[in-house]
Amino acid sequence: MQHFSPEELKDKVSTPMFQLIGQVADELGMECYVIGGYVRDLLMNRPSKDIDVVVKGSGIAIAEAVKARIGHGAHLSVFRNFGTAQLKWKGQEVEFVGARRESYTHDSRKPIVEDGTLEDDQNRRDFTINALAICLNHDRLGELVDPFGGVMDIEDGIIATPLDPDITFSDDPLRMMRCVRFATTLHFQIEEETFEALGRNRERLKIVSAERIIVELNKIMMSDQPSRGFVELQRSGLLELILPEVAALDVVETKNGRSHKNNFYHTLEVLDNVARLSDNLYLRWAALLHDIGKPLCKRWEPLVGWTFHNHNYLGAKLIPPLFRRLKLPLDERMKYVKKLVDLHMRPIAIADDIVTDSAVRRLLFEAGNDIDDLMTLCEADITSRNETKKRNFLNNFKLVRIKLKDIEEKDRIRNFQPPVDGEEIMHLFGLTPCREVGVLKTELKDGILDGKIPNEHDPALAFVIQRAKELFQLEVKETPAS
Ligand code: ATP
Ligand code: MG
């Protein structure tokens, strides 16, 4: 971490915004501090968006006075119920609040709030590194108030609660998720007592809404190395409550001296691999969930060893209920994850064999526009320690990619629409909707995907006419439009 002298800190909070706030606070005779995440990020030289200001007195009163001083350039929103006010000025957002003391009841994350001192306000914060405050009043401008050794914890890379972690976590169990999230995004270690309290209080997570949990989980997902978070969630027992499907992958069974790999750690490797290649949140979700079907179909087959037949299909079936439970979106993003989980073995199966045009065409047809993401997932999925094996796979993958490109250019399969559709078939033979039409459509699709006929109207029409005659003795009634 960067070391700042008191003078440098004073400089850091000498922006026009902070100067104005300090001046207004002095005039109102209020103690005034910038506090929390903003101070942490400032000391760590990280970019920070929102500024939290806490005063001894009314947060709304000072916000209104600051707004009056700026005039038209600023926008103020007041939340009387919460005793807070938010000021937007020059692209910055400042939240004003009076210093408060909080106490909790057992069944709710919502505290009973009373006016308090700065110390009370720091006591209610979640972590030592989030409890730092810098004074904005003129006489003490830049003075750091750090009652819990937050600066030291930033230097040492430690997440610890300011008070007894059992109380901090039990009061507001969302803090357990935030704990793992900060450890992940900042690459910090969770202090031992704090970590143990995660396990002891894990059941308290039940009073936290799925919406709040998923926000933290997605932040873990979007970090540069999400595995860090999932390892901590698993070690603390939280993962079992949130994502039992993933927690269940953490087993190794041995039979006749043969073990299968630990699919939890394999999954995390795949997730980190994908995270290195893509910022697409849902591609990362697909990576996390790609093997969740495995525990459902694991078998020991005497002549083969451990098998996981159909795990991709079974895994895909688990996606909709899982998304619903976690309050993840149920729209095309869910379908995308489901599809990737379902298809994640296909490129490997193709690469394992002679890469035929027809296999590639079928893959392209099923994956459509998600083909590139599917290939990314599949390459990330090759975590073998055997370098020769790995190289062979990756080389075959290159071949698959080249073929994909060739075939896409030649046949335009990606957004495949058969060149002769059901309407035309019915018209041609004077049919109403019936089984024969369906059969002919499938025949045509397979013919094109297998490369028997080109993906063009006239050859497709000739093929349909021929198959109709062979299969159903149907003759053309109408002259086909060409
Ligand atoms: P980021 O904005 O990067 O997510 P942050 O630390 O700024 O991190 P916010 O949610 O913006 O997090 O909250 C601002 C500050 O409010 C925190 O730094 C912390 O001091 C306090 N805080 C937020 N949520 C909690 C909570 N659940 N329990 C205790 N303190 C909290
Ligand atoms: Mg913040």
Short mmCIF file of C-alpha atoms and ligand atoms in Angstrom, two decimals:
data_model
loop_
_atom_site.label_atom_id
_atom_site.label_comp_id
_atom_site.label_asym_id
_atom_site.label_seq_id
_atom_site.Cartn_x
_atom_site.Cartn_y
_atom_site.Cartn_z
CA MET A 1 0.00 0.00 0.00
CA GLN A 2 1.04 3.55 -0.60
CA HIS A 3 2.14 5.40 2.54
CA PHE A 4 0.69 8.84 2.95
CA SER A 5 2.08 11.40 5.37
CA PRO A 6 -0.48 13.56 7.22
CA GLU A 7 0.38 16.37 4.80
CA GLU A 8 -0.29 14.13 1.80
CA LEU A 9 -3.59 12.99 3.25
CA LYS A 10 -4.54 16.61 3.76
CA ASP A 11 -3.72 17.22 0.11
CA LYS A 12 -5.83 14.25 -0.94
CA VAL A 13 -8.92 15.69 0.75
CA SER A 14 -8.34 19.22 -0.46
CA THR A 15 -10.52 18.85 -3.53
CA PRO A 16 -13.14 21.57 -4.15
CA MET A 17 -15.89 19.19 -3.03
CA PHE A 18 -14.28 18.26 0.28
CA GLN A 19 -13.23 21.84 0.98
CA LEU A 20 -16.74 23.06 0.51
CA ILE A 21 -18.20 20.32 2.72
CA GLY A 22 -15.63 21.06 5.45
CA GLN A 23 -16.39 24.76 5.33
CA VAL A 24 -20.15 24.25 5.60
CA ALA A 25 -19.62 21.78 8.48
CA ASP A 26 -17.49 24.37 10.32
CA GLU A 27 -20.20 27.00 9.89
CA LEU A 28 -22.84 24.60 11.23
CA GLY A 29 -20.49 23.64 14.07
CA MET A 30 -20.58 19.93 13.08
CA GLU A 31 -17.82 17.37 13.23
CA CYS A 32 -17.52 15.97 9.70
CA TYR A 33 -15.67 13.01 8.16
CA VAL A 34 -15.31 11.15 4.90
CA ILE A 35 -15.60 7.49 5.88
CA GLY A 36 -15.67 3.85 4.77
CA GLY A 37 -14.91 2.44 1.33
CA TYR A 38 -13.83 5.77 -0.10
CA VAL A 39 -11.06 6.15 2.48
CA ARG A 40 -9.98 2.54 2.04
CA ASP A 41 -9.73 2.96 -1.72
CA LEU A 42 -7.91 6.27 -1.34
CA LEU A 43 -5.25 4.68 0.86
CA MET A 44 -4.95 1.76 -1.54
CA ASN A 45 -4.77 4.04 -4.56
CA ARG A 46 -7.77 2.33 -6.09
CA PRO A 47 -10.42 4.21 -8.05
CA SER A 48 -13.50 4.88 -5.97
CA LYS A 49 -16.89 6.12 -7.07
CA ASP A 50 -19.19 7.01 -4.21
CA ILE A 51 -18.20 9.19 -1.28
CA ASP A 52 -19.73 8.69 2.18
CA VAL A 53 -19.72 11.63 4.56
CA VAL A 54 -20.72 11.28 8.19
CA VAL A 55 -21.40 14.18 10.54
CA LYS A 56 -22.15 14.51 14.21
CA GLY A 57 -25.68 15.86 13.77
CA SER A 58 -28.09 15.87 10.86
CA GLY A 59 -26.82 14.50 7.54
CA ILE A 60 -29.77 16.05 5.75
CA ALA A 61 -29.13 19.52 7.22
CA ILE A 62 -25.52 19.64 6.03
CA ALA A 63 -26.43 18.22 2.61
CA GLU A 64 -29.06 20.96 2.16
CA ALA A 65 -26.58 23.64 3.21
CA VAL A 66 -23.95 22.34 0.77
CA LYS A 67 -26.52 22.21 -2.00
CA ALA A 68 -27.61 25.80 -1.24
CA ARG A 69 -23.99 26.93 -1.47
CA ILE A 70 -23.42 25.30 -4.89
CA GLY A 71 -26.73 26.34 -6.38
CA HIS A 72 -27.98 25.00 -9.68
CA GLY A 73 -25.04 22.82 -10.63
CA ALA A 74 -25.87 20.23 -7.97
CA HIS A 75 -28.73 17.79 -7.56
CA LEU A 76 -29.94 16.76 -4.11
CA SER A 77 -32.12 13.77 -3.16
CA VAL A 78 -33.31 13.58 0.42
CA PHE A 79 -34.40 10.31 2.05
CA ARG A 80 -36.14 11.42 5.26
CA ASN A 81 -36.98 7.85 6.32
CA PHE A 82 -33.32 6.95 6.39
CA GLY A 83 -32.05 10.33 7.55
CA THR A 84 -29.74 10.47 4.54
CA ALA A 85 -29.27 12.74 1.55
CA GLN A 86 -27.42 12.26 -1.70
CA LEU A 87 -25.75 15.05 -3.57
CA LYS A 88 -24.62 14.80 -7.18
CA TRP A 89 -22.15 17.36 -8.37
CA LYS A 90 -19.60 17.32 -11.20
CA GLY A 91 -19.93 13.59 -11.77
CA GLN A 92 -19.43 12.79 -8.10
CA GLU A 93 -21.94 11.27 -5.69
CA VAL A 94 -21.80 12.11 -2.02
CA GLU A 95 -23.99 10.45 0.56
CA PHE A 96 -24.50 12.41 3.81
CA VAL A 97 -25.58 10.74 7.02
CA GLY A 98 -25.58 11.55 10.72
CA ALA A 99 -23.28 9.42 12.90
CA ARG A 100 -25.35 6.58 14.31
CA ARG A 101 -25.39 3.78 16.76
CA GLU A 102 -27.10 0.55 15.70
CA SER A 103 -28.61 -2.37 17.55
CA TYR A 104 -30.09 -5.49 16.04
CA THR A 105 -32.88 -7.92 16.71
CA HIS A 106 -32.40 -11.60 15.96
CA ASP A 107 -34.71 -12.01 13.00
CA SER A 108 -33.84 -9.05 10.85
CA ARG A 109 -30.94 -7.37 9.11
CA LYS A 110 -32.62 -4.04 9.83
CA PRO A 111 -31.10 -2.34 12.86
CA ILE A 112 -32.68 -0.04 15.40
CA VAL A 113 -30.91 3.26 14.79
CA GLU A 114 -30.07 6.05 17.25
CA ASP A 115 -27.94 9.17 16.96
CA GLY A 116 -24.38 8.48 18.02
CA THR A 117 -20.76 9.56 17.95
CA LEU A 118 -18.15 8.92 15.28
CA GLU A 119 -16.95 6.05 17.43
CA ASP A 120 -20.43 4.48 17.48
CA ASP A 121 -20.56 4.87 13.75
CA GLN A 122 -17.22 3.17 13.25
CA ASN A 123 -18.22 0.34 15.57
CA ARG A 124 -21.15 -0.56 13.32
CA ARG A 125 -18.95 -0.92 10.23
CA ASP A 126 -18.22 -4.34 8.80
CA PHE A 127 -14.43 -4.50 8.58
CA THR A 128 -11.47 -2.62 10.04
CA ILE A 129 -10.45 -1.50 6.55
CA ASN A 130 -13.96 -0.12 6.00
CA ALA A 131 -14.10 1.78 9.31
CA LEU A 132 -11.48 4.41 8.51
CA ALA A 133 -12.46 8.08 8.62
CA ILE A 134 -10.69 11.29 7.57
CA CYS A 135 -11.73 14.56 9.17
CA LEU A 136 -12.90 17.36 6.87
CA ASN A 137 -13.17 20.20 9.44
CA HIS A 138 -10.63 22.95 8.86
CA ASP A 139 -8.67 22.56 12.09
CA ARG A 140 -8.25 18.81 11.73
CA LEU A 141 -8.32 18.53 7.91
CA GLY A 142 -6.77 15.25 6.77
CA GLU A 143 -6.64 13.70 10.26
CA LEU A 144 -7.10 9.94 10.00
CA VAL A 145 -9.29 8.28 12.62
CA ASP A 146 -8.43 4.60 12.73
CA PRO A 147 -9.61 3.00 15.98
CA PHE A 148 -9.25 -0.62 14.85
CA GLY A 149 -5.92 -0.68 13.06
CA GLY A 150 -7.47 -0.58 9.61
CA VAL A 151 -4.36 0.93 8.04
CA MET A 152 -2.26 -1.91 9.40
CA ASP A 153 -4.76 -4.42 8.01
CA ILE A 154 -4.56 -2.77 4.60
CA GLU A 155 -0.77 -3.06 4.76
CA ASP A 156 -0.95 -6.70 5.82
CA GLY A 157 -3.78 -7.56 3.45
CA ILE A 158 -6.20 -8.66 6.14
CA ILE A 159 -9.99 -8.71 6.41
CA ALA A 160 -11.08 -8.55 10.05
CA THR A 161 -14.17 -7.27 11.80
CA PRO A 162 -13.77 -4.28 14.14
CA LEU A 163 -15.65 -5.93 17.01
CA ASP A 164 -16.30 -9.55 17.96
CA PRO A 165 -16.86 -11.22 14.57
CA ASP A 166 -19.64 -13.41 15.97
CA ILE A 167 -21.62 -10.28 16.80
CA THR A 168 -20.76 -8.44 13.59
CA PHE A 169 -21.81 -11.41 11.44
CA SER A 170 -24.81 -12.44 13.48
CA ASP A 171 -26.14 -8.85 13.51
CA ASP A 172 -26.02 -8.58 9.74
CA PRO A 173 -25.14 -11.87 8.04
CA LEU A 174 -24.75 -10.16 4.65
CA ARG A 175 -21.38 -9.12 6.05
CA MET A 176 -20.22 -12.74 5.68
CA MET A 177 -20.69 -12.47 1.93
CA ARG A 178 -19.01 -9.07 1.91
CA CYS A 179 -16.13 -10.58 3.88
CA VAL A 180 -15.45 -13.18 1.20
CA ARG A 181 -16.08 -10.63 -1.55
CA PHE A 182 -13.48 -8.16 -0.22
CA ALA A 183 -10.98 -10.97 0.39
CA THR A 184 -11.46 -11.97 -3.26
CA THR A 185 -11.41 -8.61 -5.00
CA LEU A 186 -8.58 -7.19 -2.89
CA HIS A 187 -6.60 -10.47 -2.70
CA PHE A 188 -6.65 -10.23 1.12
CA GLN A 189 -6.60 -13.02 3.70
CA ILE A 190 -9.47 -13.44 6.13
CA GLU A 191 -8.15 -13.11 9.68
CA GLU A 192 -8.43 -16.37 11.64
CA GLU A 193 -11.04 -15.40 14.25
CA THR A 194 -13.10 -13.72 11.57
CA PHE A 195 -12.86 -16.80 9.36
CA GLU A 196 -13.96 -19.14 12.14
CA ALA A 197 -16.95 -16.92 12.85
CA LEU A 198 -18.04 -17.36 9.22
CA GLY A 199 -18.48 -21.06 9.85
CA ARG A 200 -20.20 -20.59 13.21
CA ASN A 201 -22.68 -18.05 11.85
CA ARG A 202 -23.30 -19.54 8.44
CA GLU A 203 -26.89 -20.52 9.20
CA ARG A 204 -27.65 -16.83 9.79
CA LEU A 205 -27.37 -16.35 6.03
CA LYS A 206 -30.96 -17.57 5.87
CA ILE A 207 -32.26 -14.13 6.85
CA VAL A 208 -30.47 -12.51 3.90
CA SER A 209 -32.45 -12.17 0.69
CA ALA A 210 -31.31 -13.99 -2.44
CA GLU A 211 -31.09 -10.61 -4.22
CA ARG A 212 -28.46 -9.34 -1.78
CA ILE A 213 -26.48 -12.57 -1.87
CA ILE A 214 -26.33 -12.64 -5.65
CA VAL A 215 -24.96 -9.09 -5.77
CA GLU A 216 -21.97 -10.20 -3.71
CA LEU A 217 -21.62 -13.49 -5.57
CA ASN A 218 -21.54 -11.65 -8.89
CA LYS A 219 -18.84 -9.34 -7.57
CA ILE A 220 -16.80 -12.41 -6.65
CA MET A 221 -17.52 -13.81 -10.13
CA MET A 222 -16.31 -10.63 -11.82
CA SER A 223 -13.02 -10.44 -9.87
CA ASP A 224 -9.77 -11.30 -11.61
CA GLN A 225 -9.46 -14.63 -9.79
CA PRO A 226 -12.91 -15.79 -8.67
CA SER A 227 -11.60 -19.14 -7.37
CA ARG A 228 -10.27 -17.31 -4.31
CA GLY A 229 -13.80 -16.50 -3.21
CA PHE A 230 -15.21 -19.94 -3.90
CA VAL A 231 -12.43 -21.63 -1.94
CA GLU A 232 -13.28 -19.44 1.09
CA LEU A 233 -17.01 -20.00 0.67
CA GLN A 234 -16.41 -23.73 0.57
CA ARG A 235 -13.96 -23.81 3.50
CA SER A 236 -16.39 -21.84 5.67
CA GLY A 237 -19.41 -23.96 4.76
CA LEU A 238 -21.25 -21.03 3.20
CA LEU A 239 -21.16 -22.49 -0.30
CA GLU A 240 -23.22 -25.47 0.73
CA LEU A 241 -26.02 -23.08 1.69
CA ILE A 242 -25.81 -20.97 -1.44
CA LEU A 243 -24.75 -23.38 -4.17
CA PRO A 244 -24.97 -26.96 -2.88
CA GLU A 245 -24.64 -28.16 -6.49
CA VAL A 246 -21.14 -26.74 -6.67
CA ALA A 247 -20.17 -27.63 -3.09
CA ALA A 248 -21.06 -31.25 -3.87
CA LEU A 249 -18.29 -31.43 -6.49
CA ASP A 250 -15.69 -31.36 -3.71
CA VAL A 251 -15.17 -35.12 -3.33
CA VAL A 252 -12.68 -37.66 -4.55
CA GLU A 253 -13.65 -41.31 -4.58
CA THR A 254 -11.22 -44.15 -4.97
CA LYS A 255 -11.97 -47.65 -6.11
CA ASN A 256 -9.46 -50.38 -6.87
CA GLY A 257 -6.78 -47.75 -6.42
CA ARG A 258 -8.28 -45.47 -9.04
CA SER A 259 -9.51 -42.01 -8.11
CA HIS A 260 -11.44 -39.52 -10.16
CA LYS A 261 -10.37 -35.90 -10.09
CA ASN A 262 -11.77 -33.43 -7.58
CA ASN A 263 -14.33 -31.70 -9.75
CA PHE A 264 -14.64 -28.70 -7.41
CA TYR A 265 -11.03 -27.67 -7.83
CA HIS A 266 -11.18 -28.57 -11.51
CA THR A 267 -14.22 -26.30 -11.86
CA LEU A 268 -12.42 -23.43 -10.13
CA GLU A 269 -9.49 -23.80 -12.49
CA VAL A 270 -11.85 -23.64 -15.45
CA LEU A 271 -13.53 -20.58 -13.94
CA ASP A 272 -10.21 -18.77 -13.49
CA ASN A 273 -9.18 -19.74 -17.03
CA VAL A 274 -12.39 -18.26 -18.40
CA ALA A 275 -11.99 -15.16 -16.21
CA ARG A 276 -8.60 -14.55 -17.80
CA LEU A 277 -10.18 -14.66 -21.27
CA SER A 278 -13.54 -12.97 -20.85
CA ASP A 279 -15.46 -10.42 -18.79
CA ASN A 280 -18.77 -11.99 -19.73
CA LEU A 281 -20.45 -12.67 -16.36
CA TYR A 282 -22.66 -15.43 -17.73
CA LEU A 283 -19.83 -17.20 -19.51
CA ARG A 284 -18.20 -17.26 -16.07
CA TRP A 285 -21.40 -18.69 -14.60
CA ALA A 286 -21.37 -21.38 -17.29
CA ALA A 287 -17.81 -22.22 -16.26
CA LEU A 288 -18.78 -22.46 -12.59
CA LEU A 289 -21.76 -24.69 -13.35
CA HIS A 290 -20.50 -26.73 -16.29
CA ASP A 291 -19.93 -29.94 -14.29
CA ILE A 292 -22.75 -29.79 -11.73
CA GLY A 293 -24.38 -32.81 -13.37
CA LYS A 294 -21.43 -35.02 -12.44
CA PRO A 295 -22.47 -36.12 -8.93
CA LEU A 296 -25.82 -37.23 -10.35
CA CYS A 297 -24.40 -39.68 -12.85
CA LYS A 298 -21.08 -40.78 -11.42
CA ARG A 299 -20.57 -44.52 -11.83
CA TRP A 300 -17.85 -47.05 -11.43
CA GLU A 301 -17.65 -49.27 -14.47
CA PRO A 302 -15.32 -52.21 -13.91
CA LEU A 303 -13.79 -52.20 -17.38
CA VAL A 304 -13.60 -48.46 -17.80
CA GLY A 305 -13.19 -46.82 -14.39
CA TRP A 306 -15.09 -43.73 -13.21
CA THR A 307 -17.61 -42.39 -15.71
CA PHE A 308 -19.90 -39.35 -15.80
CA HIS A 309 -22.10 -40.17 -18.77
CA ASN A 310 -24.58 -37.48 -19.75
CA HIS A 311 -23.41 -35.11 -17.05
CA ASN A 312 -23.67 -32.20 -19.47
CA TYR A 313 -27.32 -32.95 -20.15
CA LEU A 314 -28.16 -33.49 -16.46
CA GLY A 315 -26.26 -30.33 -15.54
CA ALA A 316 -28.18 -28.28 -18.09
CA LYS A 317 -31.45 -29.46 -16.56
CA LEU A 318 -30.36 -28.09 -13.17
CA ILE A 319 -29.77 -24.58 -14.53
CA PRO A 320 -33.34 -23.18 -14.61
CA PRO A 321 -34.24 -24.13 -11.00
CA LEU A 322 -30.84 -22.93 -9.82
CA PHE A 323 -31.24 -19.57 -11.55
CA ARG A 324 -34.75 -19.23 -10.11
CA ARG A 325 -33.58 -19.99 -6.59
CA LEU A 326 -30.66 -17.56 -6.73
CA LYS A 327 -32.78 -14.84 -8.34
CA LEU A 328 -30.54 -14.83 -11.37
CA PRO A 329 -32.26 -13.65 -14.58
CA LEU A 330 -34.59 -16.19 -16.18
CA ASP A 331 -34.35 -14.73 -19.67
CA GLU A 332 -31.97 -15.46 -22.56
CA ARG A 333 -29.02 -15.24 -20.15
CA MET A 334 -30.28 -18.33 -18.37
CA LYS A 335 -30.84 -20.09 -21.71
CA TYR A 336 -27.32 -19.17 -22.72
CA VAL A 337 -25.81 -20.76 -19.61
CA LYS A 338 -28.01 -23.82 -20.04
CA LYS A 339 -26.95 -24.21 -23.64
CA LEU A 340 -23.24 -23.88 -22.87
CA VAL A 341 -23.49 -26.43 -20.06
CA ASP A 342 -25.36 -28.77 -22.38
CA LEU A 343 -22.87 -28.43 -25.23
CA HIS A 344 -19.62 -28.17 -23.28
CA MET A 345 -18.46 -31.69 -24.19
CA ARG A 346 -19.12 -31.40 -27.90
CA PRO A 347 -16.03 -29.62 -29.15
CA ILE A 348 -13.93 -32.00 -27.05
CA ALA A 349 -15.71 -35.00 -28.51
CA ILE A 350 -15.10 -33.64 -31.99
CA ALA A 351 -11.46 -32.83 -31.31
CA ASP A 352 -10.91 -36.26 -29.86
CA ASP A 353 -11.75 -37.89 -33.17
CA ILE A 354 -11.18 -37.10 -36.81
CA VAL A 355 -12.67 -33.65 -37.20
CA THR A 356 -15.36 -34.19 -39.83
CA ASP A 357 -17.22 -31.43 -41.64
CA SER A 358 -20.58 -32.82 -40.64
CA ALA A 359 -19.76 -32.88 -36.90
CA VAL A 360 -18.56 -29.29 -37.10
CA ARG A 361 -21.65 -28.25 -39.07
CA ARG A 362 -23.94 -29.78 -36.44
CA LEU A 363 -22.06 -28.08 -33.63
CA LEU A 364 -22.33 -24.76 -35.42
CA PHE A 365 -26.04 -25.32 -35.95
CA GLU A 366 -26.68 -26.02 -32.27
CA ALA A 367 -24.42 -23.37 -30.78
CA GLY A 368 -25.38 -20.61 -33.23
CA ASN A 369 -23.97 -17.24 -32.24
CA ASP A 370 -22.63 -18.63 -28.96
CA ILE A 371 -20.09 -20.82 -30.72
CA ASP A 372 -17.11 -18.61 -29.84
CA ASP A 373 -18.03 -18.58 -26.16
CA LEU A 374 -18.50 -22.33 -26.24
CA MET A 375 -15.02 -22.77 -27.70
CA THR A 376 -13.60 -20.49 -25.00
CA LEU A 377 -15.28 -22.56 -22.30
CA CYS A 378 -14.03 -25.80 -23.82
CA GLU A 379 -10.46 -24.68 -24.05
CA ALA A 380 -10.64 -23.46 -20.47
CA ASP A 381 -11.96 -26.90 -19.52
CA ILE A 382 -8.71 -28.62 -20.48
CA THR A 383 -6.91 -28.63 -17.16
CA SER A 384 -4.96 -31.85 -17.59
CA ARG A 385 -1.56 -31.96 -15.88
CA ASN A 386 -0.33 -34.14 -18.72
CA GLU A 387 1.35 -31.63 -21.02
CA THR A 388 1.38 -33.88 -24.10
CA LYS A 389 -2.29 -34.63 -23.71
CA LYS A 390 -3.05 -30.96 -23.21
CA ARG A 391 -1.04 -29.92 -26.27
CA ASN A 392 -2.78 -32.53 -28.42
CA PHE A 393 -6.16 -31.27 -27.35
CA LEU A 394 -5.30 -27.66 -27.94
CA ASN A 395 -3.91 -28.47 -31.38
CA ASN A 396 -7.06 -30.35 -32.28
CA PHE A 397 -9.03 -27.38 -31.04
CA LYS A 398 -7.17 -25.14 -33.44
CA LEU A 399 -8.26 -27.51 -36.18
CA VAL A 400 -11.87 -27.35 -35.00
CA ARG A 401 -11.71 -23.54 -35.01
CA ILE A 402 -10.30 -23.48 -38.56
CA LYS A 403 -12.99 -25.86 -39.75
CA LEU A 404 -15.66 -23.83 -37.99
CA LYS A 405 -14.53 -20.77 -39.87
CA ASP A 406 -14.37 -22.57 -43.24
CA ILE A 407 -17.77 -24.14 -42.88
CA GLU A 408 -19.36 -20.96 -41.59
CA GLU A 409 -18.09 -19.08 -44.62
CA LYS A 410 -19.14 -21.80 -47.00
CA ASP A 411 -22.49 -22.87 -45.58
CA ARG A 412 -23.66 -20.04 -43.27
CA ILE A 413 -24.89 -22.50 -40.68
CA ARG A 414 -24.64 -20.23 -37.62
CA ASN A 415 -28.16 -18.82 -37.91
CA PHE A 416 -29.41 -21.66 -39.99
CA GLN A 417 -32.88 -21.36 -41.51
CA PRO A 418 -33.68 -24.23 -43.90
CA PRO A 419 -33.83 -22.87 -47.49
CA VAL A 420 -37.15 -24.67 -48.00
CA ASP A 421 -39.64 -24.29 -45.15
CA GLY A 422 -42.78 -26.11 -44.06
CA GLU A 423 -45.09 -23.69 -45.88
CA GLU A 424 -43.37 -24.36 -49.16
CA ILE A 425 -43.44 -28.10 -48.61
CA MET A 426 -47.20 -28.08 -47.92
CA HIS A 427 -47.85 -25.88 -50.92
CA LEU A 428 -45.71 -28.10 -53.15
CA PHE A 429 -47.57 -31.33 -52.37
CA GLY A 430 -50.96 -29.81 -51.57
CA LEU A 431 -50.72 -30.88 -47.90
CA THR A 432 -52.15 -29.50 -44.69
CA PRO A 433 -49.95 -29.71 -41.55
CA CYS A 434 -49.18 -33.38 -40.95
CA ARG A 435 -46.47 -35.81 -39.90
CA GLU A 436 -45.04 -36.07 -43.43
CA VAL A 437 -44.21 -32.36 -43.48
CA GLY A 438 -42.27 -32.71 -40.22
CA VAL A 439 -40.37 -35.73 -41.48
CA LEU A 440 -39.40 -33.97 -44.70
CA LYS A 441 -38.21 -30.90 -42.78
CA THR A 442 -35.99 -33.04 -40.55
CA GLU A 443 -34.66 -34.96 -43.56
CA LEU A 444 -33.74 -31.66 -45.19
CA LYS A 445 -32.06 -30.26 -42.09
CA ASP A 446 -30.04 -33.46 -41.61
CA GLY A 447 -29.16 -33.57 -45.30
CA ILE A 448 -27.70 -30.09 -45.12
CA LEU A 449 -25.92 -30.59 -41.79
CA ASP A 450 -24.46 -33.87 -43.02
CA GLY A 451 -23.23 -32.12 -46.15
CA LYS A 452 -25.27 -34.27 -48.56
CA ILE A 453 -26.74 -31.15 -50.14
CA PRO A 454 -25.67 -27.52 -50.13
CA ASN A 455 -27.49 -24.95 -47.98
CA GLU A 456 -29.25 -23.40 -51.01
CA HIS A 457 -32.84 -23.26 -52.21
CA ASP A 458 -32.85 -25.17 -55.52
CA PRO A 459 -30.79 -28.19 -54.51
CA ALA A 460 -32.79 -28.30 -51.24
CA LEU A 461 -36.06 -28.31 -53.20
CA ALA A 462 -34.87 -31.10 -55.49
CA PHE A 463 -33.85 -33.10 -52.42
CA VAL A 464 -37.25 -32.64 -50.77
CA ILE A 465 -39.09 -33.70 -53.92
CA GLN A 466 -36.94 -36.82 -54.21
CA ARG A 467 -37.33 -37.82 -50.54
CA ALA A 468 -41.10 -37.18 -50.65
CA LYS A 469 -41.38 -39.58 -53.51
CA GLU A 470 -39.18 -42.25 -51.91
CA LEU A 471 -40.71 -42.08 -48.45
CA PHE A 472 -44.37 -41.24 -49.06
CA GLN A 473 -44.92 -41.62 -52.83
CA LEU A 474 -45.85 -37.95 -52.92
CA GLU A 475 -45.90 -36.12 -56.25
CA VAL A 476 -45.60 -32.40 -56.85
CA LYS A 477 -49.03 -30.74 -57.16
CA GLU A 478 -48.00 -27.15 -57.71
CA THR A 479 -45.19 -25.91 -59.89
CA PRO A 480 -42.59 -24.83 -57.38
CA ALA A 481 -41.68 -21.18 -57.25
CA SER A 482 -37.99 -20.78 -57.90
P1 ATP B 1 -17.70 -1.04 -2.79
O1 ATP B 1 -18.42 0.27 -3.00
O2 ATP B 1 -16.44 -1.19 -3.52
O3 ATP B 1 -18.61 -2.20 -2.93
P2 ATP B 1 -17.66 -0.19 -0.05
O4 ATP B 1 -16.83 -0.59 1.13
O5 ATP B 1 -17.65 1.24 -0.44
O6 ATP B 1 -17.23 -1.10 -1.26
P3 ATP B 1 -20.48 0.11 0.22
O7 ATP B 1 -21.54 -0.94 0.13
O8 ATP B 1 -20.44 1.20 -0.78
O9 ATP B 1 -19.11 -0.68 0.25
O10 ATP B 1 -20.59 0.70 1.68
C1 ATP B 1 -19.84 1.84 2.11
C2 ATP B 1 -19.40 1.64 3.55
O11 ATP B 1 -20.53 1.39 4.39
C3 ATP B 1 -18.50 0.44 3.77
O12 ATP B 1 -17.15 0.73 3.51
C4 ATP B 1 -18.76 0.10 5.21
O13 ATP B 1 -18.05 0.95 6.08
C5 ATP B 1 -20.22 0.41 5.37
N1 ATP B 1 -21.09 -0.76 5.12
C6 ATP B 1 -21.71 -1.11 3.98
N2 ATP B 1 -22.44 -2.21 4.15
C7 ATP B 1 -22.28 -2.57 5.43
C8 ATP B 1 -22.81 -3.62 6.24
N3 ATP B 1 -23.63 -4.54 5.72
N4 ATP B 1 -22.43 -3.67 7.53
C9 ATP B 1 -21.62 -2.74 8.05
N5 ATP B 1 -21.10 -1.74 7.36
C10 ATP B 1 -21.43 -1.64 6.06
MG MG B 2 -18.86 2.14 -1.96
#
